[in-house]
JSON list of C-alpha atoms in Angstrom, two decimals:
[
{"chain": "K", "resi": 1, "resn": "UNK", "atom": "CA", "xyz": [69.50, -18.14, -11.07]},
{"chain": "K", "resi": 2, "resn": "UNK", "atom": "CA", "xyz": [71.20, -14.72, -12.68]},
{"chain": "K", "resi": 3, "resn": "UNK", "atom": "CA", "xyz": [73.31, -13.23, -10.49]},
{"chain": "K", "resi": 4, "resn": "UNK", "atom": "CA", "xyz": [72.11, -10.15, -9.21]},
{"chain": "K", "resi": 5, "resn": "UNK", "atom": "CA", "xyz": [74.13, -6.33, -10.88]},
{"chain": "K", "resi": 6, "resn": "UNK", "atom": "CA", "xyz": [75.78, -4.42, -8.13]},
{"chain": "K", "resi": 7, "resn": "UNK", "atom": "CA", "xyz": [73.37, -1.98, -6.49]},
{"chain": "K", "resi": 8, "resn": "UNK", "atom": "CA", "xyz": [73.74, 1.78, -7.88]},
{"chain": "K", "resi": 9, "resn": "UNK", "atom": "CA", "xyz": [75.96, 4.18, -6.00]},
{"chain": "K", "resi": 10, "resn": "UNK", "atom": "CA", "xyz": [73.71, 7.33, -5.02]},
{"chain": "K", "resi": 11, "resn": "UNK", "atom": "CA", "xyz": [74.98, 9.57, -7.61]},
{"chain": "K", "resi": 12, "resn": "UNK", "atom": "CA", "xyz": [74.12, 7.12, -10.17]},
{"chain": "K", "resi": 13, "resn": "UNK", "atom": "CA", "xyz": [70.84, 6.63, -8.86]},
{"chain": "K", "resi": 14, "resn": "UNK", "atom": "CA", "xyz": [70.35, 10.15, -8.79]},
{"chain": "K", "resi": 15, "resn": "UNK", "atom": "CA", "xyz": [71.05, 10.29, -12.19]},
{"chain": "K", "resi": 16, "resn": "UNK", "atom": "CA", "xyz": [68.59, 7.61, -13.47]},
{"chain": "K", "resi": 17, "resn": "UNK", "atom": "CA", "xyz": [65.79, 8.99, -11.18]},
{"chain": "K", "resi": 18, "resn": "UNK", "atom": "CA", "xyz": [66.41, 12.24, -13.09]},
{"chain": "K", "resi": 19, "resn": "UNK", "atom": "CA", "xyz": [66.07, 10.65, -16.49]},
{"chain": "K", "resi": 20, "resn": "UNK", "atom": "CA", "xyz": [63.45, 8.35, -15.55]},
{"chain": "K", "resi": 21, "resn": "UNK", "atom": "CA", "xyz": [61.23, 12.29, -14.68]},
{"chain": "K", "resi": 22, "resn": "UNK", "atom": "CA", "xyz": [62.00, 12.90, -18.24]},
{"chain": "K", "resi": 23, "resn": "UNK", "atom": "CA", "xyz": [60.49, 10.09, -19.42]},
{"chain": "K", "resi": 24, "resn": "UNK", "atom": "CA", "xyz": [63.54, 7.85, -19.95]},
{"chain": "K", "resi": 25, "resn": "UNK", "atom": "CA", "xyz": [61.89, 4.28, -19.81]},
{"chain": "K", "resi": 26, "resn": "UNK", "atom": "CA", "xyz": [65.56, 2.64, -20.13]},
{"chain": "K", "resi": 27, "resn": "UNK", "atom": "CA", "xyz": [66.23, 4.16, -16.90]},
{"chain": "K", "resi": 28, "resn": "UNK", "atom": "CA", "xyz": [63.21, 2.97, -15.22]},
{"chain": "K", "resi": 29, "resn": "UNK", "atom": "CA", "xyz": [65.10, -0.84, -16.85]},
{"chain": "K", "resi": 30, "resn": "UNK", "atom": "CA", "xyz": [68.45, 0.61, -15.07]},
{"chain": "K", "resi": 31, "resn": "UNK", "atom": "CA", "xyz": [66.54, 1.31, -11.91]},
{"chain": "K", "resi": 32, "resn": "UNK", "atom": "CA", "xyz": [65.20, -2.43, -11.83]},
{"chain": "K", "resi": 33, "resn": "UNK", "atom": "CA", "xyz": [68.30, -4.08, -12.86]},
{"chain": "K", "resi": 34, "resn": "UNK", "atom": "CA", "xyz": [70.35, -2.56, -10.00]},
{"chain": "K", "resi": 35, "resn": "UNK", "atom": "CA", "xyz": [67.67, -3.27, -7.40]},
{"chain": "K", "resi": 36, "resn": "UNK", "atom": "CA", "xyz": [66.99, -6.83, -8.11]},
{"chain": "K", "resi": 37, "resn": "UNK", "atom": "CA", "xyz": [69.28, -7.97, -5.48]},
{"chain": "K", "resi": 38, "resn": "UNK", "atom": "CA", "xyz": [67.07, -6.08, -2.92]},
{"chain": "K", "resi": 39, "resn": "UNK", "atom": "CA", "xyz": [64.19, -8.65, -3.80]},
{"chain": "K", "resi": 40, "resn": "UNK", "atom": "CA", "xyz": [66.45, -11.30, -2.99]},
{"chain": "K", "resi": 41, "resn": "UNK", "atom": "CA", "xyz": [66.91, -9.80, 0.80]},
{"chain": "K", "resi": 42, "resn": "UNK", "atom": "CA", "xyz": [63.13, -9.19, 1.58]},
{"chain": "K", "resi": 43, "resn": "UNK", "atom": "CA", "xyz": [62.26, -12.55, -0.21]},
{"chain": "K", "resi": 44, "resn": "UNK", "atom": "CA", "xyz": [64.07, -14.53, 2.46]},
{"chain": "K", "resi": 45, "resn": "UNK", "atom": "CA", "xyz": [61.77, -14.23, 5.43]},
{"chain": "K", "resi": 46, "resn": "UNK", "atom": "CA", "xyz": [59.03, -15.52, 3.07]},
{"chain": "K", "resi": 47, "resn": "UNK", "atom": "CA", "xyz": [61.12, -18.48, 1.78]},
{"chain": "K", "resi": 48, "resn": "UNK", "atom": "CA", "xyz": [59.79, -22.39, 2.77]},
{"chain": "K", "resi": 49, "resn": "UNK", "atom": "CA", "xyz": [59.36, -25.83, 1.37]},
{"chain": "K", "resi": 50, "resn": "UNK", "atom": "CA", "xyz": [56.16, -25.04, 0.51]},
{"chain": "K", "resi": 51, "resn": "UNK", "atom": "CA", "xyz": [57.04, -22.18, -2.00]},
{"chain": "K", "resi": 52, "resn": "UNK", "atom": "CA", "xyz": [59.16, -22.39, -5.08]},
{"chain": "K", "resi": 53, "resn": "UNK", "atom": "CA", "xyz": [61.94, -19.58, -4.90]},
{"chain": "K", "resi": 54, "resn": "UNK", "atom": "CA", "xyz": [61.29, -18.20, -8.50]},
{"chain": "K", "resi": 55, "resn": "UNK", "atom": "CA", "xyz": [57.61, -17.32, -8.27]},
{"chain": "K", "resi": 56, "resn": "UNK", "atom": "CA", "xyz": [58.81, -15.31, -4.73]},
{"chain": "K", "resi": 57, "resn": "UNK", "atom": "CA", "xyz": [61.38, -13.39, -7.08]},
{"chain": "K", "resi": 58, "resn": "UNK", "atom": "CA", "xyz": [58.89, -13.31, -9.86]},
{"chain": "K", "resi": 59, "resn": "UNK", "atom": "CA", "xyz": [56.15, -11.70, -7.28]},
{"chain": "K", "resi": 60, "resn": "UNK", "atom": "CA", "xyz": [58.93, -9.35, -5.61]},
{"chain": "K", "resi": 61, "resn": "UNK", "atom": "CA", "xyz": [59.94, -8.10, -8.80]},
{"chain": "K", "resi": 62, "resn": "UNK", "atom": "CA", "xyz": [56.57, -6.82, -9.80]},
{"chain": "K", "resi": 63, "resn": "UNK", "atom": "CA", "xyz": [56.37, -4.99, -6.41]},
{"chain": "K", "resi": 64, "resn": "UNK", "atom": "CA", "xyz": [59.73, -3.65, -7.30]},
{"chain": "K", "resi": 65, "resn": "UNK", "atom": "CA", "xyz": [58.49, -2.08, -10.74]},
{"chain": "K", "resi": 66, "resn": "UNK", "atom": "CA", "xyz": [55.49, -0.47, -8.99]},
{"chain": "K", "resi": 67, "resn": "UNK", "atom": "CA", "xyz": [58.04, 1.19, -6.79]},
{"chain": "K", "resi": 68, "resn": "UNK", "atom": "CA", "xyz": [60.32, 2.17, -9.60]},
{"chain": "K", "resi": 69, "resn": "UNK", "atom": "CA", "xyz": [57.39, 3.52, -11.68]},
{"chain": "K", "resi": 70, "resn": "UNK", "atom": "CA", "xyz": [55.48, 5.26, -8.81]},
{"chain": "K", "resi": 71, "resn": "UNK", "atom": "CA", "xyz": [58.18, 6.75, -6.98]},
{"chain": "K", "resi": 72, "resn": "UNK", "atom": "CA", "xyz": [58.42, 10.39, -5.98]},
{"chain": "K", "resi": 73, "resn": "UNK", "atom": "CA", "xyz": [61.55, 11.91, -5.26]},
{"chain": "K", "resi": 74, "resn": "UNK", "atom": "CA", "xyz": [60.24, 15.15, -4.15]},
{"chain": "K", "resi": 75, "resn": "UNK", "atom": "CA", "xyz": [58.59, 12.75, -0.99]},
{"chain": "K", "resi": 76, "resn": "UNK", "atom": "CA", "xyz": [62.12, 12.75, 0.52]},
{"chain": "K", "resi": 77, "resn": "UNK", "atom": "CA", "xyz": [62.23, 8.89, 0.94]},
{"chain": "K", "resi": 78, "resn": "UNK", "atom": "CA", "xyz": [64.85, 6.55, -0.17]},
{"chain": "K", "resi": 79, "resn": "UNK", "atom": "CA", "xyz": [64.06, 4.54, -3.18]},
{"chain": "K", "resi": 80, "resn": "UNK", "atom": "CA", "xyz": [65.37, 1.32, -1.58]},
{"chain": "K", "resi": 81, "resn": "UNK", "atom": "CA", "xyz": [63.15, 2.42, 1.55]},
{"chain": "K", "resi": 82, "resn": "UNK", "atom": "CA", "xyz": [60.14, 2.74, -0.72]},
{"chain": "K", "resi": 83, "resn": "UNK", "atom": "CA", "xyz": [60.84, -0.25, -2.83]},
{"chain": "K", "resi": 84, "resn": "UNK", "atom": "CA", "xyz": [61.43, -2.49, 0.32]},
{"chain": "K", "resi": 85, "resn": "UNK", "atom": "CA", "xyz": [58.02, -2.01, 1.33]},
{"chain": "K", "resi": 86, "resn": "UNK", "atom": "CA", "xyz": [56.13, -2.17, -2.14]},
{"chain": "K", "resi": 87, "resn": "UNK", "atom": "CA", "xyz": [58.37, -5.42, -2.95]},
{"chain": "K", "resi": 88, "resn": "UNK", "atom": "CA", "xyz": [57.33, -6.67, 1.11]},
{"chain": "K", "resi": 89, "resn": "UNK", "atom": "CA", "xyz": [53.09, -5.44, 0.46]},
{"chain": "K", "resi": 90, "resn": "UNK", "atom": "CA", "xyz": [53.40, -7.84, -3.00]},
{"chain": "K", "resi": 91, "resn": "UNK", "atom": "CA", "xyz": [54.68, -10.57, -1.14]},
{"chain": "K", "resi": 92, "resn": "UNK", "atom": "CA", "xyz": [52.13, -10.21, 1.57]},
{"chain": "K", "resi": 93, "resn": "UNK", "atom": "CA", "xyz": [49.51, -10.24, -0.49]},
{"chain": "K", "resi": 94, "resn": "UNK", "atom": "CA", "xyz": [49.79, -13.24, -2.54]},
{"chain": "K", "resi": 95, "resn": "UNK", "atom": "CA", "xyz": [50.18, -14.49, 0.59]},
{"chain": "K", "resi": 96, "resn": "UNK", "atom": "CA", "xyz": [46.75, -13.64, 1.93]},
{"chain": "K", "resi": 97, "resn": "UNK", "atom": "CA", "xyz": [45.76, -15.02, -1.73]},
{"chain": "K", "resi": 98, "resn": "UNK", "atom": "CA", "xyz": [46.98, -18.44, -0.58]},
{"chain": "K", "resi": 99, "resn": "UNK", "atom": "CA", "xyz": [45.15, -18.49, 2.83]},
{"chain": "K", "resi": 100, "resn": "UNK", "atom": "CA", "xyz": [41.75, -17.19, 1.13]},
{"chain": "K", "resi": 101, "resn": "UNK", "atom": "CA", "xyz": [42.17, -20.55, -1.73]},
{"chain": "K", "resi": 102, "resn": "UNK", "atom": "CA", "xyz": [43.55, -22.66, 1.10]},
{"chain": "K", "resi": 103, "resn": "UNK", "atom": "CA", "xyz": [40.09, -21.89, 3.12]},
{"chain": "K", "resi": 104, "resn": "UNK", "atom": "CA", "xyz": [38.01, -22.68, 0.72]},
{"chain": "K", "resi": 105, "resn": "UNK", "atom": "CA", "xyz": [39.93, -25.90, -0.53]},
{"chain": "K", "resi": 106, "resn": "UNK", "atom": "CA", "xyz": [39.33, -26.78, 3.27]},
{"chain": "K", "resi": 107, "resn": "UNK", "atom": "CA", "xyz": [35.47, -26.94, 2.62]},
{"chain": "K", "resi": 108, "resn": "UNK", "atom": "CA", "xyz": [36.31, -30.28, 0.46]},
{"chain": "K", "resi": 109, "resn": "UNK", "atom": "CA", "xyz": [35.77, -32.64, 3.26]},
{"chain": "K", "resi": 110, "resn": "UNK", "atom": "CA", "xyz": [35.06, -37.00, 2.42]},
{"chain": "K", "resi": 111, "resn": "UNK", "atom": "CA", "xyz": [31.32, -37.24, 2.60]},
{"chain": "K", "resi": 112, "resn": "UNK", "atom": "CA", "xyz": [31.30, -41.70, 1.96]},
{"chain": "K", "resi": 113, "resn": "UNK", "atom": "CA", "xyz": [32.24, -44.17, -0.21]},
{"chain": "K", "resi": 114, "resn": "UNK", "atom": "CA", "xyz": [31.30, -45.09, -3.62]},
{"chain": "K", "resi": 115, "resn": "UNK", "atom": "CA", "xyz": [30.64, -48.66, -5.36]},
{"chain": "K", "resi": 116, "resn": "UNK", "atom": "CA", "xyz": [34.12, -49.50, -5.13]},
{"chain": "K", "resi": 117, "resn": "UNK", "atom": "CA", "xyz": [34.98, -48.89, -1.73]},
{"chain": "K", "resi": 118, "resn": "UNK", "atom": "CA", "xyz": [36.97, -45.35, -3.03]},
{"chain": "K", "resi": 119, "resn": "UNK", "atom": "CA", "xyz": [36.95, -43.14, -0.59]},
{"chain": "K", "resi": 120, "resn": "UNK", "atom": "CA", "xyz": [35.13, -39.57, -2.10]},
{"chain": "K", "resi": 121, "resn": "UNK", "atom": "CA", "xyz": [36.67, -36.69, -0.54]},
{"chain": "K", "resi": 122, "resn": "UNK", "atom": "CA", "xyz": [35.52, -33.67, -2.52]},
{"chain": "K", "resi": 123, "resn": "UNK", "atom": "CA", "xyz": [32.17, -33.23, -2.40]},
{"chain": "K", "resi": 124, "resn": "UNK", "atom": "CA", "xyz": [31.88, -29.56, 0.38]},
{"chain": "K", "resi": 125, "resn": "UNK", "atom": "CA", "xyz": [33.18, -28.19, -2.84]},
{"chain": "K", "resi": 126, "resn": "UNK", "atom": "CA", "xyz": [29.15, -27.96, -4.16]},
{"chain": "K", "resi": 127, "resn": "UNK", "atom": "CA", "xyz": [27.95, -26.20, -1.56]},
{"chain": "K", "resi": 128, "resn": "UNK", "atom": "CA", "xyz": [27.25, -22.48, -1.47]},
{"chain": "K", "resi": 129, "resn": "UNK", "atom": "CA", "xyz": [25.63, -19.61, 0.11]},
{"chain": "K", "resi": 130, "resn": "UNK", "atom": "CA", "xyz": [22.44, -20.23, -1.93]},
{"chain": "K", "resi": 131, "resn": "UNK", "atom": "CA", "xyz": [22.07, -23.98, -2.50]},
{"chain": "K", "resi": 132, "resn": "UNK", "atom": "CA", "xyz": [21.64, -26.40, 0.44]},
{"chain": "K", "resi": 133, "resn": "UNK", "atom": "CA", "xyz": [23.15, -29.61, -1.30]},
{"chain": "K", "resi": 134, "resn": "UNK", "atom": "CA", "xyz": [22.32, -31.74, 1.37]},
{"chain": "K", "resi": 135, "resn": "UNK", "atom": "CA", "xyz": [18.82, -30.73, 0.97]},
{"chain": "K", "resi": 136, "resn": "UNK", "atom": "CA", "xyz": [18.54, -30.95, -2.73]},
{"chain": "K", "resi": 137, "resn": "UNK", "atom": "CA", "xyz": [20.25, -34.41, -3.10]},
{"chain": "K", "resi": 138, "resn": "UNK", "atom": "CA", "xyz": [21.66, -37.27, -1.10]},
{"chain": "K", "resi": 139, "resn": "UNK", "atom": "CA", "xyz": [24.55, -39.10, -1.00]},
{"chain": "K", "resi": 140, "resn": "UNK", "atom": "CA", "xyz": [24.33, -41.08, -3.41]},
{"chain": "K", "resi": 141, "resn": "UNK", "atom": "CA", "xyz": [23.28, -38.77, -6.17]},
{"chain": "K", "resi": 142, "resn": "UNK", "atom": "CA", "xyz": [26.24, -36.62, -5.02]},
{"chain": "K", "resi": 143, "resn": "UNK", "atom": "CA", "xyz": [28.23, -39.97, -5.13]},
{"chain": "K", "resi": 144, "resn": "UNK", "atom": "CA", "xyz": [26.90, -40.86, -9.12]},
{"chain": "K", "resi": 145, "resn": "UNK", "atom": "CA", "xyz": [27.38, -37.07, -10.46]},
{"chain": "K", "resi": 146, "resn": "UNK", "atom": "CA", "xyz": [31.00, -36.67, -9.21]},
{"chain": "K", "resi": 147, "resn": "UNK", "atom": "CA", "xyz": [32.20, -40.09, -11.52]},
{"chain": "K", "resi": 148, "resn": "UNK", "atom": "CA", "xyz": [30.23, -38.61, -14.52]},
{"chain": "K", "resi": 149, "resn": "UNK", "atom": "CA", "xyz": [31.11, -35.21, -13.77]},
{"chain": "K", "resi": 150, "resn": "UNK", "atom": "CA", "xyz": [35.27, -36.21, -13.29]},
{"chain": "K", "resi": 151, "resn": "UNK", "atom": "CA", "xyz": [35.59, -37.61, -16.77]},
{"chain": "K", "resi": 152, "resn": "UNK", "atom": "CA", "xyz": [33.30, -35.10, -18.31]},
{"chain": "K", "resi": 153, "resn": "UNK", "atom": "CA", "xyz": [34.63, -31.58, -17.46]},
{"chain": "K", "resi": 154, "resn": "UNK", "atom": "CA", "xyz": [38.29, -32.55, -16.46]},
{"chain": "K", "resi": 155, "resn": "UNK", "atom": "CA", "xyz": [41.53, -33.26, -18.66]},
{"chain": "K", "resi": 156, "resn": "UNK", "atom": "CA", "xyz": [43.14, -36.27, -18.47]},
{"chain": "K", "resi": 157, "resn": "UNK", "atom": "CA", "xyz": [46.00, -34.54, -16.39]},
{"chain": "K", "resi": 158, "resn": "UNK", "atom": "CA", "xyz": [43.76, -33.10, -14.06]},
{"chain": "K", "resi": 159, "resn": "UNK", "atom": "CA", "xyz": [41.76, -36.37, -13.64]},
{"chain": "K", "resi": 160, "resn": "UNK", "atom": "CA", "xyz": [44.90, -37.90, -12.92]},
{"chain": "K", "resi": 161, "resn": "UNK", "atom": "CA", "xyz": [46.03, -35.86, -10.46]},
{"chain": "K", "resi": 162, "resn": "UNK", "atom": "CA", "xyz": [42.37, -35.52, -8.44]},
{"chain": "K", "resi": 163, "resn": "UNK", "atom": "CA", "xyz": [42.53, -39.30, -8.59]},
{"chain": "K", "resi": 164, "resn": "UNK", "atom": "CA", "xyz": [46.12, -39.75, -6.96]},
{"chain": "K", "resi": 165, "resn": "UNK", "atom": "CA", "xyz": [45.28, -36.76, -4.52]},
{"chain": "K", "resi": 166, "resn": "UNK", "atom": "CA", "xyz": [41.98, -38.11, -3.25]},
{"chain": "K", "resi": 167, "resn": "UNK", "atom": "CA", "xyz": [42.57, -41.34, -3.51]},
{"chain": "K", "resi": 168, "resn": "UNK", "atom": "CA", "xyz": [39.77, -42.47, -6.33]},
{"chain": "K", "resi": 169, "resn": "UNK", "atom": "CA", "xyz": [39.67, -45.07, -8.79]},
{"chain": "K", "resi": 170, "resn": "UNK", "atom": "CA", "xyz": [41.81, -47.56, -6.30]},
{"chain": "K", "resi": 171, "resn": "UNK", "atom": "CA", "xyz": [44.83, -44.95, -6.35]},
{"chain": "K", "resi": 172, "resn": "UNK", "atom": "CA", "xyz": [46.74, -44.17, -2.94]},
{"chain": "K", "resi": 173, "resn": "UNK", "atom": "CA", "xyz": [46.01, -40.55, -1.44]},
{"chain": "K", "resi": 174, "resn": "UNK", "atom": "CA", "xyz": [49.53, -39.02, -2.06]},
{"chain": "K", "resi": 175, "resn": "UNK", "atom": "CA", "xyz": [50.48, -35.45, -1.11]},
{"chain": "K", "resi": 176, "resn": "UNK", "atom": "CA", "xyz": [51.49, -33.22, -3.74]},
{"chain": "K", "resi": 177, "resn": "UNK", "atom": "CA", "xyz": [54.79, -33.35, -3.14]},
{"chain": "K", "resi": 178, "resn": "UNK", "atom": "CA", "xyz": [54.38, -36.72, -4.30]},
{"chain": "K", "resi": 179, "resn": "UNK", "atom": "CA", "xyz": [52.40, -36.25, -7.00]},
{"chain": "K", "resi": 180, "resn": "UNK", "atom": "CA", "xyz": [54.90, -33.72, -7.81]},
{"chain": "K", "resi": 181, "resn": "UNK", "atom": "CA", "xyz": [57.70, -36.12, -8.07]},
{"chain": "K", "resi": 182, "resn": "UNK", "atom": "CA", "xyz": [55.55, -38.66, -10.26]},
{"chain": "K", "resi": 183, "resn": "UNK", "atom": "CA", "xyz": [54.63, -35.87, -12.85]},
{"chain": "K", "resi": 184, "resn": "UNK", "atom": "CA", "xyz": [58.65, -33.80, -12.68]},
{"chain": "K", "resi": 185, "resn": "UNK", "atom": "CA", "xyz": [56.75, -30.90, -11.66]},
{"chain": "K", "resi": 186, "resn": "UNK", "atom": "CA", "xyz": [56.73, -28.86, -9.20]},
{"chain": "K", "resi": 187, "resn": "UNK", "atom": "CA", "xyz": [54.37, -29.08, -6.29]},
{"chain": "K", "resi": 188, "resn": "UNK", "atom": "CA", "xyz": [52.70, -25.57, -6.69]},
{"chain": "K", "resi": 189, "resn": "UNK", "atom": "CA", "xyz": [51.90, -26.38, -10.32]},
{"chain": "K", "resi": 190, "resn": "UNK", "atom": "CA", "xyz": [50.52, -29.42, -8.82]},
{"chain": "K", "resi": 191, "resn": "UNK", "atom": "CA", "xyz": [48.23, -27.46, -6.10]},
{"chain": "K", "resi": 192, "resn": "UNK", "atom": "CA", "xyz": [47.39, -24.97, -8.88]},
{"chain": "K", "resi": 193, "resn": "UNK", "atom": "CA", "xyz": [46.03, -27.70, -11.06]},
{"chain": "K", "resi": 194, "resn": "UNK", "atom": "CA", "xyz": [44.55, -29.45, -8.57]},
{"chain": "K", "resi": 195, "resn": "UNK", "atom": "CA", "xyz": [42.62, -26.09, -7.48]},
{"chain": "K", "resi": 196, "resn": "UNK", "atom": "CA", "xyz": [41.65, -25.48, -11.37]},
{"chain": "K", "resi": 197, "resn": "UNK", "atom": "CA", "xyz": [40.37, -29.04, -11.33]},
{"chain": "K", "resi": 198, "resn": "UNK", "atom": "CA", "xyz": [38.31, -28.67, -8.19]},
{"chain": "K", "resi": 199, "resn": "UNK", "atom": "CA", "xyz": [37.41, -25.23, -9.26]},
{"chain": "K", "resi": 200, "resn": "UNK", "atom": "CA", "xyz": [35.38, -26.92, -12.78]},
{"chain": "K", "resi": 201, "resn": "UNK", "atom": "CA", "xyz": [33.90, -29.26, -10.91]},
{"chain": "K", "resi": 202, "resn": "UNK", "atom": "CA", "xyz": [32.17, -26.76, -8.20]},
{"chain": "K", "resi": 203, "resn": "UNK", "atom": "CA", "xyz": [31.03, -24.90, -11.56]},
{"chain": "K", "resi": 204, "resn": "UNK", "atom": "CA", "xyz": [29.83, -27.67, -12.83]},
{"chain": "K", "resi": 205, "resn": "UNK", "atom": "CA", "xyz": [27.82, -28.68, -10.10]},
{"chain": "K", "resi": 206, "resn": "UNK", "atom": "CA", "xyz": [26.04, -25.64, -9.66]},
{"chain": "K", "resi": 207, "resn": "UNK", "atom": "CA", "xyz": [25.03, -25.17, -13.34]},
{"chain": "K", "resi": 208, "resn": "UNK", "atom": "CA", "xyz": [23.59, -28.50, -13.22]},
{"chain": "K", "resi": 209, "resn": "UNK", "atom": "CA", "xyz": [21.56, -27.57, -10.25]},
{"chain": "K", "resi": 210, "resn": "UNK", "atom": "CA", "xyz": [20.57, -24.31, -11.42]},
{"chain": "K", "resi": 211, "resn": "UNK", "atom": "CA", "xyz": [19.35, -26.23, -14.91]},
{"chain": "K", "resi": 212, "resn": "UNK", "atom": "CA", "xyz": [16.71, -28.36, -12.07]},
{"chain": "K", "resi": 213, "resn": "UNK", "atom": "CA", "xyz": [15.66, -25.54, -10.88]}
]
């Protein structure tokens, strides 16, 4: 990682906020630049295995440019008071992203076995406010569109991973850490594939349903 500049002494930030009024958009840059190392302090509290340190910088440093750009001097405030909290609201918020997709992965619950004794874990994924999928097919017709619908809408990359994840096609369930390690990627490029990958197949479903009807 870059090392972080050396925050601005107040006169100089002074300055910049004064050229930034006038329209100096190299001074908004200036403004950024000093301040990164302020993302680094609010990241930290945020910071766990389960979260790759660059995309908490990368999200941080878009709540830092709001701040920069929406600033108001004549408020009274601090910028680094401001920023704190616009850098901290960012955060917060892709982490209320992650709960809302983490609840609805959650509905993905095993409903049997198929032909080869695969456990198929995915299938909650169909249902929806409108469509009773219980009602409009059973098992087994759940059981026969998920191994045509797999091949068909996925990638081969994406069909890998589902398979290692859920454990289909005689793979081992492995965590995405592990699938992670298998790939050399990280594991939340492997949860946002896998989410992509579940995401077509819901889609999927439904249009084929709604074609039925």
């Amino acid at each position: 990682m870059t090392p972080f500049l050396e925050p601005l002494t107040p006169e100089e930030e002074q300055y910049y906020l004064a050229q930034r009024e006038k329209g100096d958009k190299s001074a908004e840059d200036v403004l950024i630049e000093r301040n990164m190392r302020l993302i680094a302090h609010v990241v930290k509290k945020y910071a766990s295995p389960e979260r790759e340190l660059e995309e908490l910088i990368s999200i941080g440093t878009i709540g830092l440019i709001k701040a920069v750009q929406t600033f108001e001097v004549s408020k009274g405030n601090k910028l680094v008071t401001y920023a704190a909290k616009c850098i901290d609201n960012e955060l917060l918020m892709m982490i209320r992203g992650e709960k809302k997709k983490a609840k609805d992965v959650s509905l993905y619950e095993p409903i049997g076995m198929d032909k080869e004794g695969n456990a198929i874990r995915l299938m909650d994924m169909i249902e929806s406010e409108d469509i009773d999928v219980v009602e409009v097919c059973d098992k087994q017709e759940k059981i026969v569109w998920l191994r045509e619908s797999i091949r068909e809408v996925l990638s081969d990359r994406e069909y890998e991973i589902i398979a290692m994840r859920y454990g289909l096609d005689g793979e081992k369930e492995k965590t995405q850490r592990e699938v992670a390690e298998l790939f050399g990627i990280s594991r939340s490029y492997v949860s946002r594939l896998e989410k992509k990958a579940l995401e077509k197949m819901k889609n999927d479903y439904e249009r084929k349903i709604n074609k039925k009807d």
